[in-house]
Coordinates of C-alpha atoms in Angstrom, one line a residue:
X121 CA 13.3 1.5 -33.2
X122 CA 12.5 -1.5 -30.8
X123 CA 15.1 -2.6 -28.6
X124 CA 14.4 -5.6 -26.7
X125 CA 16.4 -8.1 -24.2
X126 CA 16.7 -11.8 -26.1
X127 CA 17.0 -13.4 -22.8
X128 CA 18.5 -13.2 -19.1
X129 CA 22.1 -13.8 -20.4
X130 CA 21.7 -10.5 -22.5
X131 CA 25.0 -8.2 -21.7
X132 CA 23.8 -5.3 -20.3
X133 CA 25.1 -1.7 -20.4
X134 CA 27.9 -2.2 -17.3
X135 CA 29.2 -5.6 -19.9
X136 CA 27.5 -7.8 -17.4
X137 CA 25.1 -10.5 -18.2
X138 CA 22.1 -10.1 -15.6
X139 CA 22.7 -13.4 -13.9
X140 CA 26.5 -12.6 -13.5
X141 CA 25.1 -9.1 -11.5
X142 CA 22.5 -10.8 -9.2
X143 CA 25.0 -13.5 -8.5
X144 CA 27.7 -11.0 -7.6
X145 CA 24.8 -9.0 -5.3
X146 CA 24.3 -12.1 -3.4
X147 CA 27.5 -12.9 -2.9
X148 CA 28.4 -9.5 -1.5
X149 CA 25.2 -9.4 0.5
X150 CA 26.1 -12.8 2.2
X151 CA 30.0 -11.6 2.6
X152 CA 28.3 -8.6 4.5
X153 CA 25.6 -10.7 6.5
X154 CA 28.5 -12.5 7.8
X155 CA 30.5 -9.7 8.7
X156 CA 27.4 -8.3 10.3
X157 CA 27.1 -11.6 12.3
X158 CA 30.7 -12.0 13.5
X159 CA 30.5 -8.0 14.6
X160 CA 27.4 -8.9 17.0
X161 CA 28.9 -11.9 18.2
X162 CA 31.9 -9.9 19.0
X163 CA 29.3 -7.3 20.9
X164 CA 27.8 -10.6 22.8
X165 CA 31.3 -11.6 24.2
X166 CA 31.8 -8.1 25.4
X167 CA 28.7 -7.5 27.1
X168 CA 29.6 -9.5 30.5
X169 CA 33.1 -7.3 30.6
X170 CA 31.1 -4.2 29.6
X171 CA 28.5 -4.8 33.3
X172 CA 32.3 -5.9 34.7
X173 CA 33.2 -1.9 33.9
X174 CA 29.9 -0.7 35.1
X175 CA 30.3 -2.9 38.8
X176 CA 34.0 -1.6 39.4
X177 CA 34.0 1.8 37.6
X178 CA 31.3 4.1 36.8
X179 CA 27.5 3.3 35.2
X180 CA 28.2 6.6 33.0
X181 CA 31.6 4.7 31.7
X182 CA 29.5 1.1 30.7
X183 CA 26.4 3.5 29.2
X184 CA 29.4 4.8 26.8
X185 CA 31.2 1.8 26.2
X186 CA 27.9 0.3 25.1
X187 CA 27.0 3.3 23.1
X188 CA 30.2 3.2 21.0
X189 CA 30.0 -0.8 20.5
X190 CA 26.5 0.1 19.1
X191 CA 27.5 2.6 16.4
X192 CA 30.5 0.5 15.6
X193 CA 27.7 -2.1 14.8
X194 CA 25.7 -0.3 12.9
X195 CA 28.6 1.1 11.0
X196 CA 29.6 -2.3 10.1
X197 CA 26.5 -2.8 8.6
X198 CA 26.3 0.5 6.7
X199 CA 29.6 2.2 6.2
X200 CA 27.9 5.4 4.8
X201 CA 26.5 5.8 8.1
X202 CA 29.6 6.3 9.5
X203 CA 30.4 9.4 7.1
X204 CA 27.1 11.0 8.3
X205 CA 28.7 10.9 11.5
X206 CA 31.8 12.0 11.3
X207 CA 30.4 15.0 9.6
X208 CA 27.7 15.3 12.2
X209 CA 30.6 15.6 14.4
X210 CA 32.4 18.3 12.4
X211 CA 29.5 20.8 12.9
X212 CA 28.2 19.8 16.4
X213 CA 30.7 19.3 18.8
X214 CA 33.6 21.3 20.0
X215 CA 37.4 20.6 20.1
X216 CA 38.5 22.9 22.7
X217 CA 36.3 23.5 26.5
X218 CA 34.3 26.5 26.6
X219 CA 33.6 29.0 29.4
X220 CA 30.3 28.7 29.0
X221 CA 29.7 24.9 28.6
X222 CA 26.8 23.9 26.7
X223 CA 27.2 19.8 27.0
X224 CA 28.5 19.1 23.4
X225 CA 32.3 20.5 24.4
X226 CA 32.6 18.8 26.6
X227 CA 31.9 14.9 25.2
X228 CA 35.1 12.9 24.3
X229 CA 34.8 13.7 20.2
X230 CA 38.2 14.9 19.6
X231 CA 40.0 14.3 22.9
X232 CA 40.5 11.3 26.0
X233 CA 39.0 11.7 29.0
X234 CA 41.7 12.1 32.1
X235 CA 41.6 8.4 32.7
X236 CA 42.7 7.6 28.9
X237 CA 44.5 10.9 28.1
X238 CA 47.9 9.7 26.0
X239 CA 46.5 7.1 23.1
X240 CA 48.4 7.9 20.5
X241 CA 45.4 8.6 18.4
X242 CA 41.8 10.7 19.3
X243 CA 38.6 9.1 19.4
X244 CA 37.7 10.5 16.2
X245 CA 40.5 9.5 14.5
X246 CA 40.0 5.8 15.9
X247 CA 36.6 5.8 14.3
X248 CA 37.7 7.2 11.0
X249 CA 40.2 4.0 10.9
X250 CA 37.7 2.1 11.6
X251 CA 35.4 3.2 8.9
X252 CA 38.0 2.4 6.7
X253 CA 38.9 -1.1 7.9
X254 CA 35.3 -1.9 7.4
X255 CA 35.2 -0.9 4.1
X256 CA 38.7 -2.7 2.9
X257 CA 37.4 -6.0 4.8
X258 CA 34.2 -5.5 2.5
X259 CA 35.5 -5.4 -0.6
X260 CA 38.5 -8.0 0.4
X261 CA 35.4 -10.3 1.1
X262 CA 33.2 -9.4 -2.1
X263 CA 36.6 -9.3 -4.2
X264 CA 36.3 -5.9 -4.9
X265 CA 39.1 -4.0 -6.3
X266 CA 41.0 -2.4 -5.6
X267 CA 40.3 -2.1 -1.9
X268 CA 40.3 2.3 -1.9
X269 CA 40.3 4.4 -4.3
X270 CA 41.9 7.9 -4.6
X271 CA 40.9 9.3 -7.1
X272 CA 41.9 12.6 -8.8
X273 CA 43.4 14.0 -5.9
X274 CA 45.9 11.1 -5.3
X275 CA 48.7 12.6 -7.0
X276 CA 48.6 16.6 -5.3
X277 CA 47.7 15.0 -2.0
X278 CA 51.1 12.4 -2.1
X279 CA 52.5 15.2 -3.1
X280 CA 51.5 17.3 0.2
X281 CA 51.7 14.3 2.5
X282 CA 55.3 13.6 1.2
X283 CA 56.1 17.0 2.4
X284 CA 54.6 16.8 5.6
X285 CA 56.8 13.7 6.0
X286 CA 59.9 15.2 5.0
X287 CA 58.5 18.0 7.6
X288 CA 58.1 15.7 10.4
X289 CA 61.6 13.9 10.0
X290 CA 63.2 17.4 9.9
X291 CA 61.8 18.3 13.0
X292 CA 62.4 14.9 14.8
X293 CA 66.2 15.2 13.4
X294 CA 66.2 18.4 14.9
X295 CA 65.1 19.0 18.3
X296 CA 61.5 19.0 17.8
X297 CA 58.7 17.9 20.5
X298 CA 57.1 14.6 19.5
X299 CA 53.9 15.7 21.2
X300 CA 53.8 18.5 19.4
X301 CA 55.0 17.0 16.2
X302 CA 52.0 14.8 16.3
X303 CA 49.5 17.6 17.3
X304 CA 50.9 19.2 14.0
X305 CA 50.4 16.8 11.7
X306 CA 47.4 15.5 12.8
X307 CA 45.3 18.1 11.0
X308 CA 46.4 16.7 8.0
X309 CA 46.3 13.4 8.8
X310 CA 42.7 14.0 9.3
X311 CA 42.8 16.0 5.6
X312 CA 44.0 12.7 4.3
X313 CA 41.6 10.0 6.0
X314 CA 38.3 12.2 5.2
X315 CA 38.9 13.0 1.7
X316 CA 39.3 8.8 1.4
X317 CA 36.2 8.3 3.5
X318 CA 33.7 10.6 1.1
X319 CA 35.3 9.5 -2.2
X320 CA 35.3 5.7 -1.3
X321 CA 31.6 6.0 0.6
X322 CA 29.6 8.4 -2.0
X323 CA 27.7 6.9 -4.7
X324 CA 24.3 8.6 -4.7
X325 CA 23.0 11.6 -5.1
X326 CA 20.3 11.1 -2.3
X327 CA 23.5 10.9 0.2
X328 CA 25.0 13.8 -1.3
X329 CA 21.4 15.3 -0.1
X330 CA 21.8 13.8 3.1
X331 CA 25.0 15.5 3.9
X332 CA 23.3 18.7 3.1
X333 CA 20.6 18.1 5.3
X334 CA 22.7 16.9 8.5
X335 CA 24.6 20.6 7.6
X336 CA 21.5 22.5 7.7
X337 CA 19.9 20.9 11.1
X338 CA 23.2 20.5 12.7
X339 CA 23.9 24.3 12.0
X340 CA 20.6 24.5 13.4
X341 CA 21.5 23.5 16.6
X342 CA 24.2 24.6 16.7
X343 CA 22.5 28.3 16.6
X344 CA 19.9 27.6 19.5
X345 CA 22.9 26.7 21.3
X346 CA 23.9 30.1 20.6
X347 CA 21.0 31.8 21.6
X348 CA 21.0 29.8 24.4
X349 CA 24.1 31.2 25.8
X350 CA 23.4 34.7 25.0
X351 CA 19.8 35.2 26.3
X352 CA 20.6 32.5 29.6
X353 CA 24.6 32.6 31.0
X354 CA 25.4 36.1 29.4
X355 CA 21.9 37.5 30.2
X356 CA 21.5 39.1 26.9
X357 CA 25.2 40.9 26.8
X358 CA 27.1 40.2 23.8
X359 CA 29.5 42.0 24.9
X360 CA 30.0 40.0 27.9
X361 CA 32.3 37.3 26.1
X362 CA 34.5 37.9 22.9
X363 CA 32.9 34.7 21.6
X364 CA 30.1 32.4 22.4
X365 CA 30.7 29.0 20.6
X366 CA 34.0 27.4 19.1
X367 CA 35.9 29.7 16.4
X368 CA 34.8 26.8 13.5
X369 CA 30.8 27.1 14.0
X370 CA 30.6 30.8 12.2
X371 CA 32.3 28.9 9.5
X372 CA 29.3 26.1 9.5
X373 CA 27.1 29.1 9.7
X374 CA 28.4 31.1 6.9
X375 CA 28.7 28.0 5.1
X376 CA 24.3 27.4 5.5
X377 CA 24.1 31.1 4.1
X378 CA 26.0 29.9 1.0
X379 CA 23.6 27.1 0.7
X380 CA 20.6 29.7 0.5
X381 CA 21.6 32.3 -1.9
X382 CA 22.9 29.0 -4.3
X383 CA 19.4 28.2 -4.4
X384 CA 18.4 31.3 -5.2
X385 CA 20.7 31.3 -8.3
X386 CA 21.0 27.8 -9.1
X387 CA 18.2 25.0 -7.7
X388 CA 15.8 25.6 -5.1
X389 CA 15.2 22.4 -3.0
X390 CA 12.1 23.5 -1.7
X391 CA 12.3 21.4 1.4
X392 CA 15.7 22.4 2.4
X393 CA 15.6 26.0 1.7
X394 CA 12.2 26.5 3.9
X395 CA 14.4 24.9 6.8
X396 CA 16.7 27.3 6.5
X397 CA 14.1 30.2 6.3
X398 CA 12.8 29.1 9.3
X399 CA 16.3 28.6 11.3
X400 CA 17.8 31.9 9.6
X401 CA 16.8 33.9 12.6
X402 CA 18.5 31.8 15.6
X403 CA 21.8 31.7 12.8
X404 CA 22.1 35.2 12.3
X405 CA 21.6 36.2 16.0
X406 CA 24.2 33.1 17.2
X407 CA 27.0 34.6 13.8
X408 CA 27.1 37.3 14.8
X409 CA 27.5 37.0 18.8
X410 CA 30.2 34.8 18.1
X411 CA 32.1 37.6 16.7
X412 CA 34.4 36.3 13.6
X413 CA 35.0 38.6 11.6
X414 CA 37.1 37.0 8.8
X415 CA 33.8 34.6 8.2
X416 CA 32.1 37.4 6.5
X417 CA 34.5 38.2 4.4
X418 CA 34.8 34.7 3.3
X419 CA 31.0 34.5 2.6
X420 CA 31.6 37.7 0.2
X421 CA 34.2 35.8 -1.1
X422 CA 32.2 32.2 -1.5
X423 CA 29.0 34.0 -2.8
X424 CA 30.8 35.4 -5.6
X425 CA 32.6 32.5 -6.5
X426 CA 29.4 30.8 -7.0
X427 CA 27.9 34.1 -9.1
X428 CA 30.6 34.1 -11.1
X429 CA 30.4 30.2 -11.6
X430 CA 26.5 30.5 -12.4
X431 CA 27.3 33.3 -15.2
X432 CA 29.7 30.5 -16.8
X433 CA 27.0 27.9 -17.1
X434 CA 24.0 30.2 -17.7
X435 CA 24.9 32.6 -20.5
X436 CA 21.4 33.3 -21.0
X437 CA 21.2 34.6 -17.7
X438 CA 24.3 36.8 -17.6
X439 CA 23.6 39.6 -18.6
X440 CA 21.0 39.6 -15.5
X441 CA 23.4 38.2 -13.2
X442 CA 25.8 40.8 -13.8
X443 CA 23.5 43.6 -13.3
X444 CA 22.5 42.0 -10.1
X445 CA 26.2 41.6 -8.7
X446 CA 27.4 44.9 -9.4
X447 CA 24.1 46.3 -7.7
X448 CA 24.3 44.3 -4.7
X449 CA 28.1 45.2 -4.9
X450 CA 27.5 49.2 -4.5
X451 CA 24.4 48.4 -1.8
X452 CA 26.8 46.0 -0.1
X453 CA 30.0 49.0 -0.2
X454 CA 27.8 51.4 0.8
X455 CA 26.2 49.7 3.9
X456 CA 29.4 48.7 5.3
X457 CA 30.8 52.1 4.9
X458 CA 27.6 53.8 6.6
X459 CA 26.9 51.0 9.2
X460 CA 30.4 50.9 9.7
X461 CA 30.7 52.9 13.0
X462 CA 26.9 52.8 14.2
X463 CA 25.6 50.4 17.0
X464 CA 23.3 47.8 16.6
X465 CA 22.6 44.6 15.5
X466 CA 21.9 45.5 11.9
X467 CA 25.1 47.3 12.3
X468 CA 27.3 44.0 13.5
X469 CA 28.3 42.5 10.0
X470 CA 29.2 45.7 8.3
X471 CA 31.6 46.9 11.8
X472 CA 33.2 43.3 11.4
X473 CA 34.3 43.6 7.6
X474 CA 35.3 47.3 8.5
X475 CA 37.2 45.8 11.0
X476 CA 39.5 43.9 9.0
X477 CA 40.8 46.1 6.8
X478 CA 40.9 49.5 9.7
X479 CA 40.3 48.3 12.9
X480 CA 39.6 49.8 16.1
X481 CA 39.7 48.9 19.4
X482 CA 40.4 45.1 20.5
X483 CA 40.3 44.4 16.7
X484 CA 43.3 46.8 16.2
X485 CA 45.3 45.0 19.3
X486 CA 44.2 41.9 17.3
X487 CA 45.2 42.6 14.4
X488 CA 48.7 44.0 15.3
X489 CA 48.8 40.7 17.3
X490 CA 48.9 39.1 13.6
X491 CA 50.8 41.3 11.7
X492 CA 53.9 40.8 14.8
X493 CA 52.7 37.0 13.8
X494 CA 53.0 36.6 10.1
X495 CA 56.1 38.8 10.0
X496 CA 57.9 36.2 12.2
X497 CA 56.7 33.3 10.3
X498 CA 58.0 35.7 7.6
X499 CA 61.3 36.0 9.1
X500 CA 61.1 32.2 9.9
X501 CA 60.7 31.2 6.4
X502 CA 63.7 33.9 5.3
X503 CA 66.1 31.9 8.0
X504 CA 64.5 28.2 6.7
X505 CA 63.8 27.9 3.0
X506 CA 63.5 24.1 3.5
X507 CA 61.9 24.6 6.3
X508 CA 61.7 24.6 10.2
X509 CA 59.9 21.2 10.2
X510 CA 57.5 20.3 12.8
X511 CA 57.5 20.5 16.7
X512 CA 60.0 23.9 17.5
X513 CA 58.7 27.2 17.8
X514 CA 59.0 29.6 15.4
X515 CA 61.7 32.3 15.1
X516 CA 60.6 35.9 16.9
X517 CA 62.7 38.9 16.2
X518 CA 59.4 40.6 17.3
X519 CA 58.1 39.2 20.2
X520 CA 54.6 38.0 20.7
X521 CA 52.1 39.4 23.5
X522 CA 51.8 36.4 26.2
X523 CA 48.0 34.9 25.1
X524 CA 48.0 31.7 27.0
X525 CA 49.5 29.0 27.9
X526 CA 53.2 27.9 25.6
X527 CA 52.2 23.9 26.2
X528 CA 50.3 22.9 23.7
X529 CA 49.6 19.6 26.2
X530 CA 47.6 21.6 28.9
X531 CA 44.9 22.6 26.9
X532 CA 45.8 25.4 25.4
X533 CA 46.1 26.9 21.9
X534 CA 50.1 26.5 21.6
X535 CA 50.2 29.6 19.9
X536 CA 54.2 29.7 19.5
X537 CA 54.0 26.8 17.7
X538 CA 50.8 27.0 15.7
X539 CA 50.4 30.6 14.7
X540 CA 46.4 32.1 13.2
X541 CA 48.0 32.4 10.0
X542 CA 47.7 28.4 9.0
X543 CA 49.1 29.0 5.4
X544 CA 52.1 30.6 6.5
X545 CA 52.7 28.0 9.2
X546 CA 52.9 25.1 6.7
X547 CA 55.2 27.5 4.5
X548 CA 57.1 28.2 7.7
X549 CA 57.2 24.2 8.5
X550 CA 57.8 22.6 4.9
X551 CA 59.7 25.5 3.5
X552 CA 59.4 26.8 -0.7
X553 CA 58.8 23.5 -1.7
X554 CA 55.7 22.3 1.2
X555 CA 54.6 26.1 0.3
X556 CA 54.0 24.9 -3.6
X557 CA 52.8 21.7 -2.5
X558 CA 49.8 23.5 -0.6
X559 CA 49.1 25.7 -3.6
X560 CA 49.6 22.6 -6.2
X561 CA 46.7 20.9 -4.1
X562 CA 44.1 23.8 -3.8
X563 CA 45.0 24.8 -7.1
X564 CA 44.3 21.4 -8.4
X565 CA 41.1 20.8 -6.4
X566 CA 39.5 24.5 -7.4
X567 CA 40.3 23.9 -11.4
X568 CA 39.2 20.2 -11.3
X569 CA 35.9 21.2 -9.3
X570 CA 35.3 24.3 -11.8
X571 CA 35.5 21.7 -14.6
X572 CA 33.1 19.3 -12.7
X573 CA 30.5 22.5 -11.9
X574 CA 30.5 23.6 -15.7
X575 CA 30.7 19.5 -17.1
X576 CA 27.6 18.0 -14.8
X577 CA 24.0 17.9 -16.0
X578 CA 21.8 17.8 -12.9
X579 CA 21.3 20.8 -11.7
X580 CA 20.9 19.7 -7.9
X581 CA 24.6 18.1 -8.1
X582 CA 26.0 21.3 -10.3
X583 CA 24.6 23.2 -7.5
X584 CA 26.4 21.3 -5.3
X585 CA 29.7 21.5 -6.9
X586 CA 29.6 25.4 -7.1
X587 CA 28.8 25.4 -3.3
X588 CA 32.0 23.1 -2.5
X589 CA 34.2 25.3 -4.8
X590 CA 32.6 28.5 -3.3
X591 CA 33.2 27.0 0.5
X592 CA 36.9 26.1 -0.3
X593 CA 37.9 29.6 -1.2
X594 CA 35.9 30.6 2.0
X595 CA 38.5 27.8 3.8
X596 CA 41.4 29.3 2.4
X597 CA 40.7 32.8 3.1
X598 CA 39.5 32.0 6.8
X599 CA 42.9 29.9 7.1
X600 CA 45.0 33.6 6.2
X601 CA 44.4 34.5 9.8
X602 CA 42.3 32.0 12.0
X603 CA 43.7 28.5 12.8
X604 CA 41.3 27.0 10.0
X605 CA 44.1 24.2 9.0
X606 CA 44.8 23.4 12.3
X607 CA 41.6 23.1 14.2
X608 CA 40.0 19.6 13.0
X609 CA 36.7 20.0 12.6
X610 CA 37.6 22.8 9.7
X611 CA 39.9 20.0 8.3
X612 CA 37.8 17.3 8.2
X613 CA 34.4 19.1 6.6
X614 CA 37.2 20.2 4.1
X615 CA 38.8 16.4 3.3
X616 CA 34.8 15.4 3.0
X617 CA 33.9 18.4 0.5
X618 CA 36.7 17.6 -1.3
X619 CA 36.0 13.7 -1.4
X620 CA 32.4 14.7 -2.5
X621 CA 33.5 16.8 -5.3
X622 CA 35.3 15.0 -7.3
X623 CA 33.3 12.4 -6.8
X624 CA 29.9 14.3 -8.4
X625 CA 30.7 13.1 -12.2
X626 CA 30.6 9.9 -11.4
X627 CA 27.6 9.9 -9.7
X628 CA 25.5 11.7 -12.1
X629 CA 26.6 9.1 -14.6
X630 CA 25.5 6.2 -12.3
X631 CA 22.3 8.7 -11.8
X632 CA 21.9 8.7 -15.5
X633 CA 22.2 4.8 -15.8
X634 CA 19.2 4.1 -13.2
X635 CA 17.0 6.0 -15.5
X636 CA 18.0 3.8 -18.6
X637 CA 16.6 1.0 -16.7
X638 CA 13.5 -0.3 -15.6
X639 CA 13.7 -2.3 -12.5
X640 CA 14.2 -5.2 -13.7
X641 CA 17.8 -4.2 -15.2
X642 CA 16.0 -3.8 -18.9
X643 CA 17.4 -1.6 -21.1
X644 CA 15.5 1.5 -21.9
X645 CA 16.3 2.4 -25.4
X646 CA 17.7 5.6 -25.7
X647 CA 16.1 8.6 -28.0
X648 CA 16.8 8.7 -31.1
X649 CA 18.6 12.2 -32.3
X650 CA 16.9 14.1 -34.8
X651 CA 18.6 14.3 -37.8
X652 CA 20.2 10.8 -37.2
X653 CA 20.8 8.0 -40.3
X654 CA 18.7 5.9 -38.2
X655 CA 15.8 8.1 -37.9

C-alpha cells in the first residue's frame, strides 16, 4: 500500500502541518540567536572590568574570570553542554584537599577560594542554576511549555524534599547551626537540581552515548592520576597512605567495570568497550590503591542486578545465564575465601570483601568505629521518631573515637554531625516518616527503571537502563557505610542517572520517529503486519 504526502500542509505524525514545524524551528532558532547575541554583548561590557581585575588583583584571577564567562557562553548557546560538564565535574575533580595534590583538588569546583569563602551557594551549584535559567528563558522565549518538566519522579521527590524541609525548620526551631544546616541539605539540593537538569536536557540517544563516553575517559584520568601518585609521591608503597584519590572515584571506577561486563551480556559498543580494555589496567591498579572496600561489594551487588535483569528480557538465554552466575558465584566464593589472607595484588579485592564482613586490623578499628556510629544514630532515632532535624549533633550514649576536626567549617569531615552511615543519618534527621520518604523514592525509581529496562526496544538504551538500575543499588549499598549521600559528587552523578532513566522511553520513541521519516519530514509508511485485513 502506497502512502504519499498530498502537499506541504499534510498533518504529519507529531499533528503538525510541515510549515507550522519549520515555522516554529525558526522562530526558536531566532529566539536563541538573540539570546546568544545579548550573552556576548554582555561578555563585551565585561571585558574592560575583567583587564580592571587582572591590573589590581592577580593575572591568574582575570585568566579565570574569563574562562568562566566563556563556558557560560557557550552554555547559553547549547544547554546540553552544560550537563556534560557538570558530569565531567562529578568524576574529575575532588571535593575535599588531598595530601597528595594532584591539581584537580584543588580548583574551585565545589568550594570558594579564601577571598570568596561565605556565598551562600558553591560554584557548582551557581552553574547548575544557571543551566536552568537558560533553559526556562529558552522556552519562555520559543513559548515552550511548560518551562521544566519533572517527570515521573516529581511526586516521591516532593515527597523527600518536603521532608527535608520539615527537617530543616525543625532544626532551625531548635538550636541547630545554620552553617551546618545548609551543608546538610545541600546534598540534596544538588539531588534535586541534577535530576531536573538530565530529564529537561536529554533527548537523544547519541547524548546518552556521550555521557557514557565522558564516564569512561574521565575514569580514565582519573586512574593515571592514580598511578601517578603511587609510582611518583608514594614511591610505589601502597601502604604508605590509606587512600590515594577522593573516597567517590572507586565508585566512578567500579561504576566503568559495570559498563564492561553489561556489554558482555547485553550490547557491545565496540568503540567504547576497546577503551576500556585499554584503560582497564591503570583502573584496576588506581581501585584498588585507593582502598574502598564497600565498592566491591557494591560491584557484586550492581553486576547481579544487571544478570538478573538480562535473564528477564532474554529467556532464551536463561538457562545459559544461570549456569554462568552460579559458576562465577562458587569461583568468586572460593577465591575470596582462599585469597582472603594472602599478599599481593591479585590478592587486594578478595582481602577487601573479606574485610567487611570479618575484619582485621585497621579494618576491624574501622569497623567498630561504625558499629559505635550506627548504634547512636540508632539510639538517636529511638529518642526522635520525628526526628532530630538538621544542624545538632547526634545523640552518643557511646562515644565516638576523636577522627578530626568537630567544625564542619574548617575543612573537615564534621563527623558528629554527618555520620558514614548516610541512610541512617536522614532517618536520624527526618525521623519514621523522612525514613519512608527515602525508601518511597528509591523504591519508586528502581521499579519504574525495571519497567523501563524490560519495556524499551533498542538494545543500546536497554543496556543503559540496566546499568543505571544496577549503579543505584551500588549507591545505596555504598551509602550503608561511606558518606555516599553526603559527599556531592556521589549525589549529583545519582540526580543525573536518575534524570536519564526515566527519560530512556521517551527517547527511543523520538528514536523510532526519525526512522519513520525521510529528511524531508515524509512519512515512511509503516510495514504492513502479516495476517492483517489490509494485506
Amino acid at each position: 500500500m502506497d502512502i504519499r504526502l498530498k502537499s506541504k500542509s499534510t498533518v504529519t505524525s507529531g499533528g503538525l502541518g510541515v510549515e507550522t514545524v519549520a515555522s516554529s524551528q525558526q522562530e526558536r532558532a531566532r529566539s536563541e540567536r538573540r539570546l546568544f547575541i545579548r550573552v556576548s554583548i554582555g561578555v563585551l561590557i565585561l571585558a574592560p572590568v575583567l583587564i580592571l581585575i587582572g591590573v589590581l588583583s592577580s593575572f591568574s584571577l582575570m585568566l579565570g574570570l574569563m574562562l568562566v564567562i566563556g563556558v557560560l557562553v557557550v552554555v547559553a548557546r547549547r544547554p546540553i553542554l552544560g550537563f556534560y560538564m557538570i558530569a565531567c565535574c562529578a568524576v574529575v575533580f575532588e571535593q575535599f584537599s588531598l595530601s597528595t595534590p594532584i591539581l584537580t583538588d584543588s580548583l574551585p569546583i565545589y568550594a570558594w577560594p579564601p577571598a570568596l569563602a561565605g556565598l551562600i551557594e558553591r560554584p557548582i551549584g551557581f552553574f547548575m542554576l544557571y543551566i536552568l535559567a537558560v533553559i526556562v528563558i529558552k522556552r519562555w522565549l520559543t513559548r515552550q511549555q511548560p518551562l521544566l518538566r519533572g517527570g515521573a519522579m516529581k511526586g516521591p521527590l516532593a515527597f523527600f524534599l518536603l521532608c527535608v524541609g520539615w527537617a530543616l525548620v525543625h532544626g532551625l526551631t531548635s538550636g541547630g547551626i545554620i552553617k551546618i544546616i545548609v551543608i546538610e541539605i545541600r546534598p540534596f539540593w544538588y539531588l534535586f537540581m541534577c535530576y531536573v537538569l538530565a530529564y529537561n536536557l536529554l533527548t537523544e540517544k547519541r547524548q546518552i552515548r556521550n555521557f557514557l563516553w565522558f564516564l569512561i575517559l574521565c575514569s580514565a584520568l582519573k586512574s593515571l592520576q592514580g598511578v601517578y601518585v603511587v609510582l611518583g609521591p608514594l614511591h610505589g608503597d601502597m601502604k604508605a597512605q590509606h587512600d590515594i584519590l577522593g573516597h567517590e572515584v572507586s565508585f566512578f571506577f567500579v561504576m566503568v567495570l559495570l559498563v564492561l561486563i553489561a556489554f558482555f551480556l547485553q550490547y557491545r559498543d565496540k568503540a567504547q568497550m576497546w577503551v576500556i580494555f585499554l584503560t582497564l589496567p591503570t583502573l584496576l591498579y588506581s581501585l584498588e590503591a585507593n582502598q574502598r572496600r564497600t565498592d566491591y561489594v557494591a560491584l557484586i551487588i550492581g553486576v547481579g542486578i544487571v544478570w538478573v535483569l538480562t535473564i528477564v528480557i532474554n529467556p532464551q538465554r536463561r538457562k545459559r545465564l544461570l549456569i554462568i552466575l552460579c559458576t562465577c558465584g562458587v569461583l568468586g566464593a572460593g577465591y575470596v575465601f582462599g585469597f582472603a589472607h594472602s599478599g599481593g595484588v591479585i590478592g587486594e579485592p578478595a582481602r577487601a570483601i573479606y574485610s567487611v564482613f570479618h575484619p582485621e586490623g585497621a579494618d576491624a578499628s574501622s569497623n567498630a568505629y561504625r558499629d559505635v556510629e550506627d548504634f547512636d544514630l540508632l539510639y538517636t532515632v529511638k529518642e526522635n521518631p520525628l526526628g532530630m532535624g538538621f544542624g545538632k549533633k547526634f545523640l552518643q550514649p557511646l562515644p565516638l573515637a576523636q577522627l578530626a576536626t568537630d567544625d564542619p567549617t574548617a575543612g573537615g569531615n564534621p563527623y558528629e554531625y554527618i555520620p558514614h552511615n548516610t541512610i541512617y543519618w536522614i532517618w536520624m534527621r527526618m525521623g519514621y516518616i523522612g525514613y519512608f520518604a527515602l525508601w518511597f523514592l528509591f523504591g519508586s525509581l528502581i521499579i519504574r527503571g525495571c519497567i523501563i529496562v524490560k519495556q524499551l526496544k533498542d538494545r543500546y538504551l536497554q543496556m543503559i537502563g540496566m546499568i543505571l538500575v544496577g549503579a543505584i543499588f551500588m549507591e545505596v549499598a555504598v551509602a550503608f557505610s561511606d558518606y555516599q549521600l553526603y559527599f556531592f559528587r556521589n549525589v549529583i552523578f545519582l540526580g543525573l542517572m536518575m534524570g536519564m532513566l526515566l527519560k530512556l522511553p521517551e527517547i527511543e520513541a523520538k528514536e523510532e520517529q526519525e526512522k519513520r521519516e525521510d529528511p524531508d519530514h515524509k512519512l515512511v509508511p509503516a510495514r504492513t503486519p502479516v495476517g492483517s485485513q489490509r494485506a
